[in-house]
Amino acid sequence: LAFAKVTATEYAYPLFFMPDSPDGVERCLVLYQHDYNHTELWLWNSKTLAPHKLLLSMYNPAGVRLLPDASGFSFIDNDRIRIKYFQKRSVKTLEFALPFYDITLLQWIAPHAFIFSAKEHGLYHIYYATKEGWSLRIQSGKGRVLYPQKVGDQLFFIERIAEQAVFSCSDFPQELLTYSNDESLT
């Protein structure tokens, strides 16, 4: 058998269209991949067909999510959760006291709060966190607890134990439901 060296090319991944813009022009967030280890985030204008770079090249965005109020987006960059508001030039980095890493996708459950899974001391757990940097472990498992989703008052997730994946569900903590729904916090 002969093996050929495969050279990667560039890719563009449309992520989502922006909600209603005042000028009526559709804009799409696009993840642009230069090579296997570097990505950039661009905003594509459907009228002019022109892309606009949203982040400096020092960022390597992954897991991009639109904020609930559409004022910006969150992303994961080298195990740090960051927020970029459309009306601001700088990127906000969320600082947490807990030493977690290998952060998975975020799910925004309120304008100021989100859930995600990450490793802490070698084990995956599910966390509730806020834009202000407050975080709390809300679910632990016997294996890897991944991909949390809040639906109503329930927390759904996948738990991997050895080689088996189990879909699980638990009640979302009541005190966090009240806090998440408090509009005065935004």
mmCIF file of C-alpha atoms in Angstrom:
data_model
loop_
_atom_site.group_PDB
_atom_site.id
_atom_site.type_symbol
_atom_site.label_atom_id
_atom_site.label_comp_id
_atom_site.label_asym_id
_atom_site.label_seq_id
_atom_site.Cartn_x
_atom_site.Cartn_y
_atom_site.Cartn_z
ATOM 1 C CA LEU A 1 0.000 0.000 0.000
ATOM 2 C CA ALA A 2 1.138 3.483 -0.786
ATOM 3 C CA PHE A 3 0.079 6.387 1.410
ATOM 4 C CA ALA A 4 -0.322 9.811 -0.047
ATOM 5 C CA LYS A 5 0.252 12.928 1.991
ATOM 6 C CA VAL A 6 -2.984 14.873 2.245
ATOM 7 C CA THR A 7 -2.674 18.620 2.510
ATOM 8 C CA ALA A 8 -5.515 20.418 4.221
ATOM 9 C CA THR A 9 -7.197 23.286 2.493
ATOM 10 C CA GLU A 10 -9.199 26.150 3.929
ATOM 11 C CA TYR A 11 -12.815 25.742 5.048
ATOM 12 C CA ALA A 12 -15.680 28.068 5.908
ATOM 13 C CA TYR A 13 -18.439 26.893 8.262
ATOM 14 C CA PRO A 14 -21.614 29.020 8.389
ATOM 15 C CA LEU A 15 -22.711 29.100 12.044
ATOM 16 C CA PHE A 16 -25.927 31.125 12.153
ATOM 17 C CA PHE A 17 -27.659 34.140 10.659
ATOM 18 C CA MET A 18 -27.909 37.176 12.861
ATOM 19 C CA PRO A 19 -31.392 38.146 14.054
ATOM 20 C CA ASP A 20 -33.172 41.070 12.404
ATOM 21 C CA SER A 21 -30.782 43.862 11.520
ATOM 22 C CA PRO A 22 -32.014 47.468 11.345
ATOM 23 C CA ASP A 23 -30.903 47.860 7.715
ATOM 24 C CA GLY A 24 -32.624 44.643 6.595
ATOM 25 C CA VAL A 25 -29.364 43.039 5.422
ATOM 26 C CA GLU A 26 -28.814 39.408 6.395
ATOM 27 C CA ARG A 27 -25.521 38.768 8.149
ATOM 28 C CA CYS A 28 -24.072 35.356 8.888
ATOM 29 C CA LEU A 29 -21.384 34.383 11.383
ATOM 30 C CA VAL A 30 -18.855 32.142 9.657
ATOM 31 C CA LEU A 31 -16.046 30.120 11.199
ATOM 32 C CA TYR A 32 -13.082 30.235 8.832
ATOM 33 C CA GLN A 33 -10.471 27.491 9.212
ATOM 34 C CA HIS A 34 -6.982 28.245 7.840
ATOM 35 C CA ASP A 35 -5.537 24.890 8.809
ATOM 36 C CA TYR A 36 -6.190 22.117 11.306
ATOM 37 C CA ASN A 37 -5.254 24.236 14.343
ATOM 38 C CA HIS A 38 -6.325 27.802 13.585
ATOM 39 C CA THR A 39 -9.802 29.257 13.104
ATOM 40 C CA GLU A 40 -11.123 32.792 12.716
ATOM 41 C CA LEU A 41 -14.589 34.253 13.076
ATOM 42 C CA TRP A 42 -16.006 36.428 10.298
ATOM 43 C CA LEU A 43 -19.295 38.251 9.737
ATOM 44 C CA TRP A 44 -20.525 37.868 6.160
ATOM 45 C CA ASN A 45 -22.808 40.520 4.643
ATOM 46 C CA SER A 46 -25.358 39.036 2.200
ATOM 47 C CA LYS A 47 -25.854 42.330 0.360
ATOM 48 C CA THR A 48 -22.249 43.300 -0.323
ATOM 49 C CA LEU A 49 -20.961 39.690 -0.109
ATOM 50 C CA ALA A 50 -18.081 41.108 1.935
ATOM 51 C CA PRO A 51 -16.716 39.359 5.016
ATOM 52 C CA HIS A 52 -15.620 41.309 8.095
ATOM 53 C CA LYS A 53 -13.197 39.794 10.597
ATOM 54 C CA LEU A 54 -14.703 39.888 14.121
ATOM 55 C CA LEU A 55 -11.762 38.782 16.285
ATOM 56 C CA LEU A 56 -8.029 39.343 16.378
ATOM 57 C CA SER A 57 -5.879 36.496 15.036
ATOM 58 C CA MET A 58 -4.641 35.658 18.550
ATOM 59 C CA TYR A 59 -8.035 34.058 19.298
ATOM 60 C CA ASN A 60 -8.859 30.546 18.136
ATOM 61 C CA PRO A 61 -12.672 30.398 18.582
ATOM 62 C CA ALA A 62 -14.632 27.192 19.057
ATOM 63 C CA GLY A 63 -18.143 26.481 20.324
ATOM 64 C CA VAL A 64 -19.519 29.845 19.178
ATOM 65 C CA ARG A 65 -22.970 30.639 20.611
ATOM 66 C CA LEU A 66 -25.148 33.710 20.111
ATOM 67 C CA LEU A 67 -26.035 35.439 23.386
ATOM 68 C CA PRO A 68 -29.766 35.244 24.270
ATOM 69 C CA ASP A 69 -30.268 38.972 23.642
ATOM 70 C CA ALA A 70 -28.253 38.805 20.360
ATOM 71 C CA SER A 71 -25.912 41.560 21.624
ATOM 72 C CA GLY A 72 -22.879 39.398 20.919
ATOM 73 C CA PHE A 73 -21.602 35.848 21.102
ATOM 74 C CA SER A 74 -19.651 33.581 23.404
ATOM 75 C CA PHE A 75 -16.861 31.262 22.376
ATOM 76 C CA ILE A 76 -14.256 28.962 23.861
ATOM 77 C CA ASP A 77 -10.649 29.891 23.247
ATOM 78 C CA ASN A 78 -7.871 27.706 24.649
ATOM 79 C CA ASP A 79 -10.029 26.528 27.591
ATOM 80 C CA ARG A 80 -11.232 30.031 28.408
ATOM 81 C CA ILE A 81 -14.793 31.243 28.008
ATOM 82 C CA ARG A 82 -14.923 34.577 26.217
ATOM 83 C CA ILE A 83 -17.677 36.977 25.167
ATOM 84 C CA LYS A 84 -17.543 39.440 22.272
ATOM 85 C CA TYR A 85 -20.231 42.117 22.128
ATOM 86 C CA PHE A 86 -20.972 43.490 18.661
ATOM 87 C CA GLN A 87 -20.904 47.100 19.894
ATOM 88 C CA LYS A 88 -17.521 46.768 21.658
ATOM 89 C CA ARG A 89 -14.046 46.271 20.273
ATOM 90 C CA SER A 90 -12.576 44.237 23.120
ATOM 91 C CA VAL A 91 -13.301 40.647 24.102
ATOM 92 C CA LYS A 92 -14.381 39.876 27.674
ATOM 93 C CA THR A 93 -12.756 36.868 29.341
ATOM 94 C CA LEU A 94 -14.767 35.202 32.089
ATOM 95 C CA GLU A 95 -12.661 34.409 35.148
ATOM 96 C CA PHE A 96 -13.729 31.553 37.435
ATOM 97 C CA ALA A 97 -12.401 30.323 40.778
ATOM 98 C CA LEU A 98 -12.956 26.646 39.929
ATOM 99 C CA PRO A 99 -10.025 24.962 38.118
ATOM 100 C CA PHE A 100 -11.931 23.370 35.232
ATOM 101 C CA TYR A 101 -10.621 22.620 31.737
ATOM 102 C CA ASP A 102 -11.617 20.760 28.520
ATOM 103 C CA ILE A 103 -14.721 22.932 28.362
ATOM 104 C CA THR A 104 -17.510 21.694 26.081
ATOM 105 C CA LEU A 105 -20.260 23.680 24.354
ATOM 106 C CA LEU A 106 -22.159 26.280 26.367
ATOM 107 C CA GLN A 107 -25.943 26.479 26.509
ATOM 108 C CA TRP A 108 -27.227 29.928 27.442
ATOM 109 C CA ILE A 109 -30.256 29.499 29.715
ATOM 110 C CA ALA A 110 -30.723 33.195 30.568
ATOM 111 C CA PRO A 111 -29.163 36.489 29.421
ATOM 112 C CA HIS A 112 -26.593 36.220 32.217
ATOM 113 C CA ALA A 113 -26.331 32.455 32.867
ATOM 114 C CA PHE A 114 -25.257 29.294 31.051
ATOM 115 C CA ILE A 115 -24.429 25.631 31.606
ATOM 116 C CA PHE A 116 -21.587 23.517 30.256
ATOM 117 C CA SER A 117 -19.505 20.465 31.060
ATOM 118 C CA ALA A 118 -15.784 20.468 31.776
ATOM 119 C CA LYS A 119 -13.115 18.495 33.572
ATOM 120 C CA GLU A 120 -12.148 19.218 37.142
ATOM 121 C CA HIS A 121 -9.373 17.094 38.677
ATOM 122 C CA GLY A 122 -9.622 14.580 35.811
ATOM 123 C CA LEU A 123 -13.422 14.058 35.904
ATOM 124 C CA TYR A 124 -16.139 15.667 33.797
ATOM 125 C CA HIS A 125 -18.923 17.512 35.626
ATOM 126 C CA ILE A 126 -21.735 19.882 34.649
ATOM 127 C CA TYR A 127 -21.514 23.494 35.770
ATOM 128 C CA TYR A 128 -23.845 26.450 36.033
ATOM 129 C CA ALA A 129 -22.085 29.794 35.532
ATOM 130 C CA THR A 130 -22.781 33.489 35.033
ATOM 131 C CA LYS A 131 -21.199 36.277 33.011
ATOM 132 C CA GLU A 132 -19.992 37.734 36.313
ATOM 133 C CA GLY A 133 -17.675 34.746 36.874
ATOM 134 C CA TRP A 134 -19.697 32.823 39.454
ATOM 135 C CA SER A 135 -19.833 29.059 38.901
ATOM 136 C CA LEU A 136 -21.241 26.013 40.640
ATOM 137 C CA ARG A 137 -20.955 22.286 39.925
ATOM 138 C CA ILE A 138 -24.543 21.033 39.497
ATOM 139 C CA GLN A 139 -24.028 17.448 38.282
ATOM 140 C CA SER A 140 -21.352 14.840 38.834
ATOM 141 C CA GLY A 141 -21.271 11.319 37.518
ATOM 142 C CA LYS A 142 -19.422 8.053 37.700
ATOM 143 C CA GLY A 143 -17.916 8.663 34.272
ATOM 144 C CA ARG A 144 -17.848 11.521 31.818
ATOM 145 C CA VAL A 145 -20.902 13.787 32.128
ATOM 146 C CA LEU A 146 -21.247 15.647 28.828
ATOM 147 C CA TYR A 147 -23.475 17.820 26.615
ATOM 148 C CA PRO A 148 -25.891 19.291 29.170
ATOM 149 C CA GLN A 149 -29.179 20.750 27.954
ATOM 150 C CA LYS A 150 -31.769 22.463 30.112
ATOM 151 C CA VAL A 151 -35.338 21.885 28.958
ATOM 152 C CA GLY A 152 -37.961 23.360 31.265
ATOM 153 C CA ASP A 153 -37.101 22.277 34.812
ATOM 154 C CA GLN A 154 -35.046 19.293 33.647
ATOM 155 C CA LEU A 155 -31.334 18.845 32.981
ATOM 156 C CA PHE A 156 -30.553 16.328 30.232
ATOM 157 C CA PHE A 157 -27.032 15.023 29.603
ATOM 158 C CA ILE A 158 -25.006 12.082 28.343
ATOM 159 C CA GLU A 159 -23.022 10.051 30.842
ATOM 160 C CA ARG A 160 -20.253 7.853 29.492
ATOM 161 C CA ILE A 161 -19.249 5.035 31.796
ATOM 162 C CA ALA A 162 -16.473 2.854 30.387
ATOM 163 C CA GLU A 163 -17.517 2.381 26.745
ATOM 164 C CA GLN A 164 -21.254 2.821 27.265
ATOM 165 C CA ALA A 165 -23.154 6.088 26.769
ATOM 166 C CA VAL A 166 -26.268 6.593 28.868
ATOM 167 C CA PHE A 167 -28.770 9.391 28.332
ATOM 168 C CA SER A 168 -29.706 10.792 31.713
ATOM 169 C CA CYS A 169 -32.037 13.361 33.185
ATOM 170 C CA SER A 170 -32.264 15.093 36.540
ATOM 171 C CA ASP A 171 -34.134 18.004 38.055
ATOM 172 C CA PHE A 172 -32.464 21.347 37.471
ATOM 173 C CA PRO A 173 -31.677 22.913 40.886
ATOM 174 C CA GLN A 174 -34.730 24.965 41.945
ATOM 175 C CA GLU A 175 -32.702 27.814 43.438
ATOM 176 C CA LEU A 176 -30.851 28.245 40.136
ATOM 177 C CA LEU A 177 -34.141 28.232 38.207
ATOM 178 C CA THR A 178 -35.272 31.229 40.247
ATOM 179 C CA TYR A 179 -31.927 32.976 39.794
ATOM 180 C CA SER A 180 -31.860 32.242 36.040
ATOM 181 C CA ASN A 181 -35.340 33.668 35.526
ATOM 182 C CA ASP A 182 -34.689 36.870 37.518
ATOM 183 C CA GLU A 183 -34.840 39.614 34.866
ATOM 184 C CA SER A 184 -33.380 42.220 37.257
ATOM 185 C CA LEU A 185 -29.986 40.509 37.024
ATOM 186 C CA THR A 186 -29.422 41.308 33.368
#
